[in-house]
Short mmCIF file of C-alpha atoms in Angstrom, two decimals:
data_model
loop_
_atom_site.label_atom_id
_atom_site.label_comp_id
_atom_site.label_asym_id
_atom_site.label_seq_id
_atom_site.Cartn_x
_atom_site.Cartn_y
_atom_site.Cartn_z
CA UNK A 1 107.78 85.09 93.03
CA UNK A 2 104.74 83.35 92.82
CA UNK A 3 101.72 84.91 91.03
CA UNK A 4 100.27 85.56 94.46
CA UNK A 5 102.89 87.60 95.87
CA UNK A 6 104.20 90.85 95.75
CA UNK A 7 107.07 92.57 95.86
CA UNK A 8 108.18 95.74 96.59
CA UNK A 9 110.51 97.22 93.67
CA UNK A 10 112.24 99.89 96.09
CA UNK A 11 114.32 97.22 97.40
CA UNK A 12 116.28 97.78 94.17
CA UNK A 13 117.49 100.58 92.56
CA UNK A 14 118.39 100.08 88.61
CA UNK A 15 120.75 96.77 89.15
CA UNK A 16 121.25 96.37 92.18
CA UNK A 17 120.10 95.91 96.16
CA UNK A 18 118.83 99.23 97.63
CA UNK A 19 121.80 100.27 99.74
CA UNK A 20 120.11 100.64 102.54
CA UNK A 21 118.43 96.97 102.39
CA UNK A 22 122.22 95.52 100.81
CA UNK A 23 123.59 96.79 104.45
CA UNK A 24 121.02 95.13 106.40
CA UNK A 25 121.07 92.16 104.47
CA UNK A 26 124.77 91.58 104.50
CA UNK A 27 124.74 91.81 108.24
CA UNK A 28 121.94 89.39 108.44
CA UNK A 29 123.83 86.67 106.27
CA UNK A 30 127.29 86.96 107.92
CA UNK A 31 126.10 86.34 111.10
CA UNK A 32 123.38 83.81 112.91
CA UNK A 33 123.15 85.98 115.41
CA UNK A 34 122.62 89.78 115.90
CA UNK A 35 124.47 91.71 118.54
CA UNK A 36 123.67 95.33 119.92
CA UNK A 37 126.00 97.00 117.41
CA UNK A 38 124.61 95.53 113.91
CA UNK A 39 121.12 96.20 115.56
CA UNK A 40 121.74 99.15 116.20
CA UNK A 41 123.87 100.07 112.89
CA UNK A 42 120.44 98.49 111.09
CA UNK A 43 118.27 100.86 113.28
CA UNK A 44 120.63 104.39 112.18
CA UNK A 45 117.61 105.33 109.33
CA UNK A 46 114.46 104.96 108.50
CA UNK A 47 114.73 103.74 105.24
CA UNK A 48 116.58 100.62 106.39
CA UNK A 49 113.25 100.24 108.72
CA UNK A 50 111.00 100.22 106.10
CA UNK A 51 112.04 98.33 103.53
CA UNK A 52 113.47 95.66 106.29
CA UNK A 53 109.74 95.90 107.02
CA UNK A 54 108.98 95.61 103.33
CA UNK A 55 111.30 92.53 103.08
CA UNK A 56 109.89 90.80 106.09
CA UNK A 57 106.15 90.50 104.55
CA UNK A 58 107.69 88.78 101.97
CA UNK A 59 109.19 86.24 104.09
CA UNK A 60 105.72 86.32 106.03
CA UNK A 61 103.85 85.01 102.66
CA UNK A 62 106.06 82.72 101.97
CA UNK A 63 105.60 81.01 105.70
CA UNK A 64 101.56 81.58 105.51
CA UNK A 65 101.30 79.83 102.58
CA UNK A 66 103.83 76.91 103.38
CA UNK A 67 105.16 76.95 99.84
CA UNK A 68 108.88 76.36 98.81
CA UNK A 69 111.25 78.90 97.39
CA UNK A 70 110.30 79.15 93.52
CA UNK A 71 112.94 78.73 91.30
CA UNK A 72 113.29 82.01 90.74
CA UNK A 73 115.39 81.81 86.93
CA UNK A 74 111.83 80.01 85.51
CA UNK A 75 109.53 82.27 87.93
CA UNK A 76 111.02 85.52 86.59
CA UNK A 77 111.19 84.67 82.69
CA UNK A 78 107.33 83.80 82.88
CA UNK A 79 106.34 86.60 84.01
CA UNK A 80 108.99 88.50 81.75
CA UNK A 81 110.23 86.65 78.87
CA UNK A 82 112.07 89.51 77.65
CA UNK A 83 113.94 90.24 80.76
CA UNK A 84 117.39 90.61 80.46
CA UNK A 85 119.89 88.06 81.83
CA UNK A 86 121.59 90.84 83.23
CA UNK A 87 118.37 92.16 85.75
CA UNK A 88 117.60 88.57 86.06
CA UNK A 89 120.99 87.87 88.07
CA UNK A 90 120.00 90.32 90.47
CA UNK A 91 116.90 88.55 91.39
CA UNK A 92 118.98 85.35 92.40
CA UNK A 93 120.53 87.03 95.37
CA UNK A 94 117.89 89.00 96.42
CA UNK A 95 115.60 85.36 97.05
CA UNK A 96 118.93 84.09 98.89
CA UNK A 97 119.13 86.98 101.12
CA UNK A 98 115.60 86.13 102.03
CA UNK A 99 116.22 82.46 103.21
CA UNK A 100 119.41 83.66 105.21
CA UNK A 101 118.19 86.62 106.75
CA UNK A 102 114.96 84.93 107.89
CA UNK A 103 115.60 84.61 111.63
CA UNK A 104 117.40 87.54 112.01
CA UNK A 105 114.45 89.54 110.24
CA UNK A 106 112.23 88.62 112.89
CA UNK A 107 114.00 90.64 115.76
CA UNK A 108 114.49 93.45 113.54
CA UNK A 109 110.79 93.55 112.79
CA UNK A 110 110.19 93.82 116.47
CA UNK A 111 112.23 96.67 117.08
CA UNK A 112 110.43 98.40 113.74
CA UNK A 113 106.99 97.75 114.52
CA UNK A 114 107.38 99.51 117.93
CA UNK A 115 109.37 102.09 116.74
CA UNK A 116 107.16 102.52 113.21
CA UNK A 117 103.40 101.05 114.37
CA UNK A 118 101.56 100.31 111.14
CA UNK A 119 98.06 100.94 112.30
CA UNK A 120 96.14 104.07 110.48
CA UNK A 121 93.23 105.30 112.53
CA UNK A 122 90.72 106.48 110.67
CA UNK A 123 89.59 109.78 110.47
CA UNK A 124 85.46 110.49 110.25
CA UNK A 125 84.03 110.46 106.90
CA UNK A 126 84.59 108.38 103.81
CA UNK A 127 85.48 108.68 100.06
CA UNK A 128 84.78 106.90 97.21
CA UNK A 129 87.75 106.67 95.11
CA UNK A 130 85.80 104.29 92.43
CA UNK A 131 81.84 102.96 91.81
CA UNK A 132 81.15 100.07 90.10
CA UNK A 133 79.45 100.48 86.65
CA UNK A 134 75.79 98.35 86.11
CA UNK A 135 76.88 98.83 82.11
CA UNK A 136 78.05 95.51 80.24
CA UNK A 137 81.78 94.79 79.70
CA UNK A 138 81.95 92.76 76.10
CA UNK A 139 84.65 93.57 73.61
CA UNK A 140 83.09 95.19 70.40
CA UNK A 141 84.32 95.12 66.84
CA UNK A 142 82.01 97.49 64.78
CA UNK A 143 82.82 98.34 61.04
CA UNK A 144 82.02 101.62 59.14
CA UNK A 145 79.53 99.53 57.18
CA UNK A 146 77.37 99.52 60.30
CA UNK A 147 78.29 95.96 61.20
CA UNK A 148 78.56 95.23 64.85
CA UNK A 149 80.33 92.21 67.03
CA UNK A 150 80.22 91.20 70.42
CA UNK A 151 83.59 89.12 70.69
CA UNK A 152 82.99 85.61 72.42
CA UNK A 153 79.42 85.87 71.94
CA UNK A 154 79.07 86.38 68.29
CA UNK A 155 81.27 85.22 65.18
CA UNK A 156 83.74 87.54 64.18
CA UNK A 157 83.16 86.28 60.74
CA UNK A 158 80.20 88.43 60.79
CA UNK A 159 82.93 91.34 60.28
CA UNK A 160 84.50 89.42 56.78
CA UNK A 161 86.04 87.15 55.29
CA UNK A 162 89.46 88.61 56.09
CA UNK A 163 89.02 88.24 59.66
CA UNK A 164 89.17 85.24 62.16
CA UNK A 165 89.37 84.89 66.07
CA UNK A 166 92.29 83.04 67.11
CA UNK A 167 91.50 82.33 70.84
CA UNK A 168 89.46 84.57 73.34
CA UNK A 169 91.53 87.45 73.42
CA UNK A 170 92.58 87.42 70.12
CA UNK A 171 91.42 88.18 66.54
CA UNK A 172 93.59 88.43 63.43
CA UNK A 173 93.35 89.79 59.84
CA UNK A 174 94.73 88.87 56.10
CA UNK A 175 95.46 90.44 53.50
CA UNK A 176 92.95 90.05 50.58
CA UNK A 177 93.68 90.67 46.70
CA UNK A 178 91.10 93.18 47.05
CA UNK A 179 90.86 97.12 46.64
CA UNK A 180 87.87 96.50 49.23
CA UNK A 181 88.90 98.16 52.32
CA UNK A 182 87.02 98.75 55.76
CA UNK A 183 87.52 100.58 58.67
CA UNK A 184 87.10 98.42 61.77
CA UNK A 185 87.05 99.85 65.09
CA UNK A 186 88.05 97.54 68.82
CA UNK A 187 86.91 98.89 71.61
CA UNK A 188 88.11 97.26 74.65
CA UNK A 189 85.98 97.67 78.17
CA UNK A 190 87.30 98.21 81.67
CA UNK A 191 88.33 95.05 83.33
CA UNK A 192 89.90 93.13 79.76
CA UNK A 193 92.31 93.51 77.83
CA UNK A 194 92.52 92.34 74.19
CA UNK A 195 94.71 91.34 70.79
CA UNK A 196 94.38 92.54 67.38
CA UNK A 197 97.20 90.81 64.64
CA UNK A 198 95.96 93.24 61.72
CA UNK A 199 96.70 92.62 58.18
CA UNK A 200 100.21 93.27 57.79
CA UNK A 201 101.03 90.53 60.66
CA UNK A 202 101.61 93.66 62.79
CA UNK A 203 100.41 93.00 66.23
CA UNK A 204 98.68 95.20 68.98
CA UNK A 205 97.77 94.46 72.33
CA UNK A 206 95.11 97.16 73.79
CA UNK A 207 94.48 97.84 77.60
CA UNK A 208 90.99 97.96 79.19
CA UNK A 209 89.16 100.89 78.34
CA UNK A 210 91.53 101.60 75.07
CA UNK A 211 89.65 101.77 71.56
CA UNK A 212 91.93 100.96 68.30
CA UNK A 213 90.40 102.11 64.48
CA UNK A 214 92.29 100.62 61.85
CA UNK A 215 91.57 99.24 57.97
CA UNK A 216 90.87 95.71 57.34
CA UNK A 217 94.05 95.69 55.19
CA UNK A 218 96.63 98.48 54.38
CA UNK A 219 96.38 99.95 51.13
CA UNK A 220 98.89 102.81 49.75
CA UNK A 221 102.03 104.44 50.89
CA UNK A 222 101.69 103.94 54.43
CA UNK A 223 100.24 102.12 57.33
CA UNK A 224 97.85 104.30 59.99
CA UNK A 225 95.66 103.31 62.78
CA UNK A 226 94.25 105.61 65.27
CA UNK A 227 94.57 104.80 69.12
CA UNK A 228 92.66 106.04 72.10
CA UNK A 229 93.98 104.78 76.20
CA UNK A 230 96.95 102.65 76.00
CA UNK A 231 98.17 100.14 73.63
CA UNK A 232 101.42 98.07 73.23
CA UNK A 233 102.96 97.72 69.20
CA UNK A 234 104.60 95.18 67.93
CA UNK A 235 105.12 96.85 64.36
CA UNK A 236 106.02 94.21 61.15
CA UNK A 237 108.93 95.76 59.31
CA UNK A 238 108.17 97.24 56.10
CA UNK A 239 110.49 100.53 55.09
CA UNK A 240 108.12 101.00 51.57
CA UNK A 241 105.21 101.54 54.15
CA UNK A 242 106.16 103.27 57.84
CA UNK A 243 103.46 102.53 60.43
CA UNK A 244 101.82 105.47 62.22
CA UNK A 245 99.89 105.24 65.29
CA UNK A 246 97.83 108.43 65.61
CA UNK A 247 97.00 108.94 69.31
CA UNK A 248 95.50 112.71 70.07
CA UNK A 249 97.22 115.39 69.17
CA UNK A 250 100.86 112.49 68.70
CA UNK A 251 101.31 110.88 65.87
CA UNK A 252 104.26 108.03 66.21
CA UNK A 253 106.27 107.26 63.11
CA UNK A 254 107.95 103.46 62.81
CA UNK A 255 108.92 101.04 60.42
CA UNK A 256 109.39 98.08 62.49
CA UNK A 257 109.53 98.29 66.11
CA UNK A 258 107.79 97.50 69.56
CA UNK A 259 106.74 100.62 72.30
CA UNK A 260 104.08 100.84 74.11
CA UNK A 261 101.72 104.62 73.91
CA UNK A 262 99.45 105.19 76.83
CA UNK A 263 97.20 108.48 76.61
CA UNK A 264 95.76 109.52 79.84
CA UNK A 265 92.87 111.30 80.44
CA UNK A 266 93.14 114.66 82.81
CA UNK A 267 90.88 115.34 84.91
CA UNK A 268 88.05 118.12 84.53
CA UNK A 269 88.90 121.76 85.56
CA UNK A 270 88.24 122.69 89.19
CA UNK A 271 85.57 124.48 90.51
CA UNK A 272 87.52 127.40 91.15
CA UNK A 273 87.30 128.67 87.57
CA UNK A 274 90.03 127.70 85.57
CA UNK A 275 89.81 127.15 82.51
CA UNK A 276 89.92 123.93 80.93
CA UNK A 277 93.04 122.75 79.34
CA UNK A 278 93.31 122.92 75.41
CA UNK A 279 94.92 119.49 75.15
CA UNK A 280 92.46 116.70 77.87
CA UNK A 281 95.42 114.03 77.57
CA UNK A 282 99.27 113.46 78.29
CA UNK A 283 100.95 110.97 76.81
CA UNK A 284 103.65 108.69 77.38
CA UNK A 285 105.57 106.82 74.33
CA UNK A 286 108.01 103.99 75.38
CA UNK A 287 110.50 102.65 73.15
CA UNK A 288 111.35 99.26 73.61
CA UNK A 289 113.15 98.17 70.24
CA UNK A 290 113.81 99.93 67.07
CA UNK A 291 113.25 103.29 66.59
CA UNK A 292 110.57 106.16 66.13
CA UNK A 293 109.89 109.93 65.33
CA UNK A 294 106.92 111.83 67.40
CA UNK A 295 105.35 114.83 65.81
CA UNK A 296 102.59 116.92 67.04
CA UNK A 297 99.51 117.86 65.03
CA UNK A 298 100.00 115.95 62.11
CA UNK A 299 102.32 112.97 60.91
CA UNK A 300 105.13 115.16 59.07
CA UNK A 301 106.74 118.05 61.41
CA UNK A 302 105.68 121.38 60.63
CA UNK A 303 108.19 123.68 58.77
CA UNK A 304 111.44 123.96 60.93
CA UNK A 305 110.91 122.44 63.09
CA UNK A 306 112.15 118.32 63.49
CA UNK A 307 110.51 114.94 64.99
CA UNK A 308 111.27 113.80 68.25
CA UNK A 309 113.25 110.81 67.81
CA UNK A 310 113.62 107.85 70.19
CA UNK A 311 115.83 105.35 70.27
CA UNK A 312 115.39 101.88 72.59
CA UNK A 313 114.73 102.38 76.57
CA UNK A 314 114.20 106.28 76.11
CA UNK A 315 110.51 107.34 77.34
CA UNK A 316 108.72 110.57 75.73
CA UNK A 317 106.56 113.15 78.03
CA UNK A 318 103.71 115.43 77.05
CA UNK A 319 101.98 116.91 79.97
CA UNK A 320 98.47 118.35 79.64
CA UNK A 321 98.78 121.69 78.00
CA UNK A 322 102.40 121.56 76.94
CA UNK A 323 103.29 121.28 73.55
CA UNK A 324 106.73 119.80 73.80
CA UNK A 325 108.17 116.12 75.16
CA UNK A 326 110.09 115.57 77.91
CA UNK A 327 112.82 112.75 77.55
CA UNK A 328 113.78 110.29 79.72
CA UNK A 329 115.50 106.28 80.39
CA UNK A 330 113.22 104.31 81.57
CA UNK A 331 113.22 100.25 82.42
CA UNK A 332 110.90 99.25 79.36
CA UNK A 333 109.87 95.97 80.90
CA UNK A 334 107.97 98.00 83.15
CA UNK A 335 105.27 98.96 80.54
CA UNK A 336 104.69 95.90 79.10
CA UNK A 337 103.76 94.08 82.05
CA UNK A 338 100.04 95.01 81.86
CA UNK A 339 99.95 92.83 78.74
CA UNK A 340 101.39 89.93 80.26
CA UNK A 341 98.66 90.27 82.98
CA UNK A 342 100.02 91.84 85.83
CA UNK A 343 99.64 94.98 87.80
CA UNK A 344 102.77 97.01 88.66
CA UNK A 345 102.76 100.07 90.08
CA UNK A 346 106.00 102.37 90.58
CA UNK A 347 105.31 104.44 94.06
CA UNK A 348 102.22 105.20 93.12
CA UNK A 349 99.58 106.97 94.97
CA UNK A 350 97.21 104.66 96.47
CA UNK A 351 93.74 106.39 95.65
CA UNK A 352 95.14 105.75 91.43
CA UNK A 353 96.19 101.91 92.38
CA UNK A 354 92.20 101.60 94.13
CA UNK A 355 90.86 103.43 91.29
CA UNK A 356 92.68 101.01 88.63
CA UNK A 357 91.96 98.11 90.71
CA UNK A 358 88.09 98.74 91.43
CA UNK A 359 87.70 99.74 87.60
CA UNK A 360 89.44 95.96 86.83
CA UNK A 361 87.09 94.16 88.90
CA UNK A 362 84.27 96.45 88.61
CA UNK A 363 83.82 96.95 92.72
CA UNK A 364 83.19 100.01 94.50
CA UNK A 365 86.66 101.20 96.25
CA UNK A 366 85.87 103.34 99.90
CA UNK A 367 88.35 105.24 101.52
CA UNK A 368 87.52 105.28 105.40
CA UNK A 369 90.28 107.95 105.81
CA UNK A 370 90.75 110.29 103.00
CA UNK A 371 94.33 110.34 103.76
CA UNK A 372 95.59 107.20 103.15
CA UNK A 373 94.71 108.17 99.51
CA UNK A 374 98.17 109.99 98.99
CA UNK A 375 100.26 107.29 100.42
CA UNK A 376 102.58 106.03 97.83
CA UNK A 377 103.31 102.40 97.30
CA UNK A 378 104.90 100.38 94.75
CA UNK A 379 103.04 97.27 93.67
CA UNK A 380 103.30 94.65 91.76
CA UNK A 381 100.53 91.48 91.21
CA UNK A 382 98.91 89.46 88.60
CA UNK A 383 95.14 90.69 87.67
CA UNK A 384 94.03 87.67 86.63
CA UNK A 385 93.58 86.18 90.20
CA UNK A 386 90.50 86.99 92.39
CA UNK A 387 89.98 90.97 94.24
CA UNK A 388 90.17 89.00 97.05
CA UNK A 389 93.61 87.94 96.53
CA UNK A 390 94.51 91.15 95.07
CA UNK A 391 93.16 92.25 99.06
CA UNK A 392 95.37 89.89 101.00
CA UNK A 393 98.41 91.28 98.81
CA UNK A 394 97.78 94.68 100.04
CA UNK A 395 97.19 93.87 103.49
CA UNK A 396 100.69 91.97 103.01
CA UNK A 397 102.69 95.86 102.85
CA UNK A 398 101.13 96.36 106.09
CA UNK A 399 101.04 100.18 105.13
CA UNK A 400 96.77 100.63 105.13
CA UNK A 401 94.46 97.45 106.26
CA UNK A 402 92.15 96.57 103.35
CA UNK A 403 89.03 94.44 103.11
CA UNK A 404 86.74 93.23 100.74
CA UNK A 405 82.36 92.47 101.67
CA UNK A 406 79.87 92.74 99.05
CA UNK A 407 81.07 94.03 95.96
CA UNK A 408 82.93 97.24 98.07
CA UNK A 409 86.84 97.29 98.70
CA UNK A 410 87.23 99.05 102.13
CA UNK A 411 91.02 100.82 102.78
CA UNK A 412 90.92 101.86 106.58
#
């Protein structure tokens, strides 16, 4: 799809067509015209409703803005180089389904939006999911020498000799024939997201609000950099030297690899009493290539016990308070896409998609009804467009109406 369009990722399930949506879809192509039974065989559950529903605003945003199909083969591998031919081949029928179920969509849609009206009404009283922040958003380097950058605005040669910015989001170290080593800290504000190639040619792309400390070169028997929010790896290979990324209470073990670690912060204890928890983060470690070992506490396991190991497409899980990681398969490309400049959100509840969004674009997010904050949606849109756009993408689920008037995103 274009950037400016969004689509919904329950319409498939691992490789292929959600079941539901494959039966509707299949009656759609094979015939121009609908009779009572297929309607009625496309009516037997709701979850054929809804994601016909779901299919039909794509259709809808392809008519308002009078564009042609995109090819779909070059659409799909920018937004994902690293997709695999294998996922890309179901995107191809999916986009064909769309042109030949077009008509037929239509008088579906009718019989949904009677049966499944999409208006909310709004309950009385508001909530403000997210409040936009006065405080300046600029990328800071700062050493442990007390010398401070503001990337774009002042010359990261300030920082060394060693060090040189590469393009606007980017900044990238050498190694020196030096003994002189630095520790150099990136912190990375709400709203951008940023590149740091350190010495070993290792590269690391941090999320807003992430903060990376790491030493102008690598000197001694292994490679360590300390990580707070989220941050994707691309680790150079070097088995003399493993890498670790220390993140919390995790510390990840690699000698050449890519995952992605995202640590995020729990909220405060309620007001009921409880105590606060003795670990404030979870943590997520994604495995994308290569392999790595997760330890708690420090970077070698603690006497019998053994590292977690991951191998490629396994996720690790540590909730808040637990001491142990839950394993799972996950679709990898699915954390990466925040450093190619998209959104995505897996059914997701709506007041943490407003939150992320409003903390992007630094707006205030209102809830007119509290209770479209728990509806789950899966979303998917590039960040690097306008809020407003971001709006009309939202509107295009039909599931909440949203609007956008002086610096405030409104969800009614």
């Amino acid at each position: 799809m274009s950037n400016n369009e969004t689509v919904d990722e329950s319409l498939i399930v691992g490789d292929k067509l959600n079941p539901a949506m494959e039966q509707a879809l299949r009656l759609m192509e094979q015939s121009d015209e609908l009779t009572e039974q297929d309607i009625a065989q496309l009516l037997a559950d709701d979850d054929t409703l809804r994601l016909t529903q779901e299919l039909w605003t794509v259709k809808q945003a392809i008519d308002r803005t009078h564009a042609k199909l995109p090819d779909i083969e070059q659409e799909w591998q920018r937004v994902n180089p690293a997709a695999t031919a294998r996922r890309r081949a179901n995107i191809k029928p999916y986009v064909r389904y769309i042109v030949a179920a077009a008509a037929a969509i239509l008088l579906l849609v009718v019989f949904t939006l009677h049966r499944h009206p999409s208006a909310i009404r709004p309950d009385s009283g508001e909530y403000v999911a997210y409040k936009a922040s006065p405080a300046q958003r600029d990328i800071v380097i700062t050493s442990d020498q007390g010398n401070s950058v503001v990337v774009n605005k002042q010359s990261v040669s300030a920082l060394g000799s060693e060090v040189s910015q590469t393009d606007e989001l980017t900044i990238a170290y050498q190694q020196l024939n030096t003994n002189i080593v630095e520790s150099h800290t990136a912190t990375i504000p709400e709203g951008k997201t940023f590149k740091v190639v350190l010495s070993d040619g290792s590269e690391v792309w941090l999320n807003a609000g992430s903060r990376l400390v790491y030493p102008t070169q690598f000197i001694g028997s292994s490679r360590e950099v300390q990580l707070e929010g989220e941050a994707y790896f691309k680790v150079a290979h070097d088995a003399r030297h493993p890498f670790i990324v220390k993140a919390g209470d995790v510390y990840t073990r690699v000698l050449g690899t890519e995952f992605n670690i995202r640590m995020k912060q729990q909220p405060p204890a309620s007001a009921s009493g409880s105590q606060p928890s003795a670990c404030p983060y979870s943590y997520e470690i994604t495995l994308v290539s290569g392999k790595i070992s997760l330890t708690t506490g420090s970077p070698e396991p603690s006497t019998g016990s053994r590292p977690v190991v991951l191998t490629p497409g396994m996720q690790a899980v540590m909730e808040t308070g637990s001491s142990a990681f839950d394993l799972k398969e996950v679709d990898t490309d699915l954390y990466s896409y925040w450093k190619e400049g998209f959104f995505f959100f897996d059914d997701e509840p709506l007041e943490t998609i407003m939150k992320q969004i409003g903390s992007w674009y630094n707006v205030n997010v209102v809830f007119r009804n509290p209770k479209n904050c728990n509806i789950r949606m899966h979303f998917f849109c590039d960040h690097n467009g306008s809020v407003a756009q971001v709006v009309e993408q939202l509107n295009m689920l039909q599931k909440v109406s949203v609007t956008f008037s002086k610096d405030t995103i409104y969800i009614d």
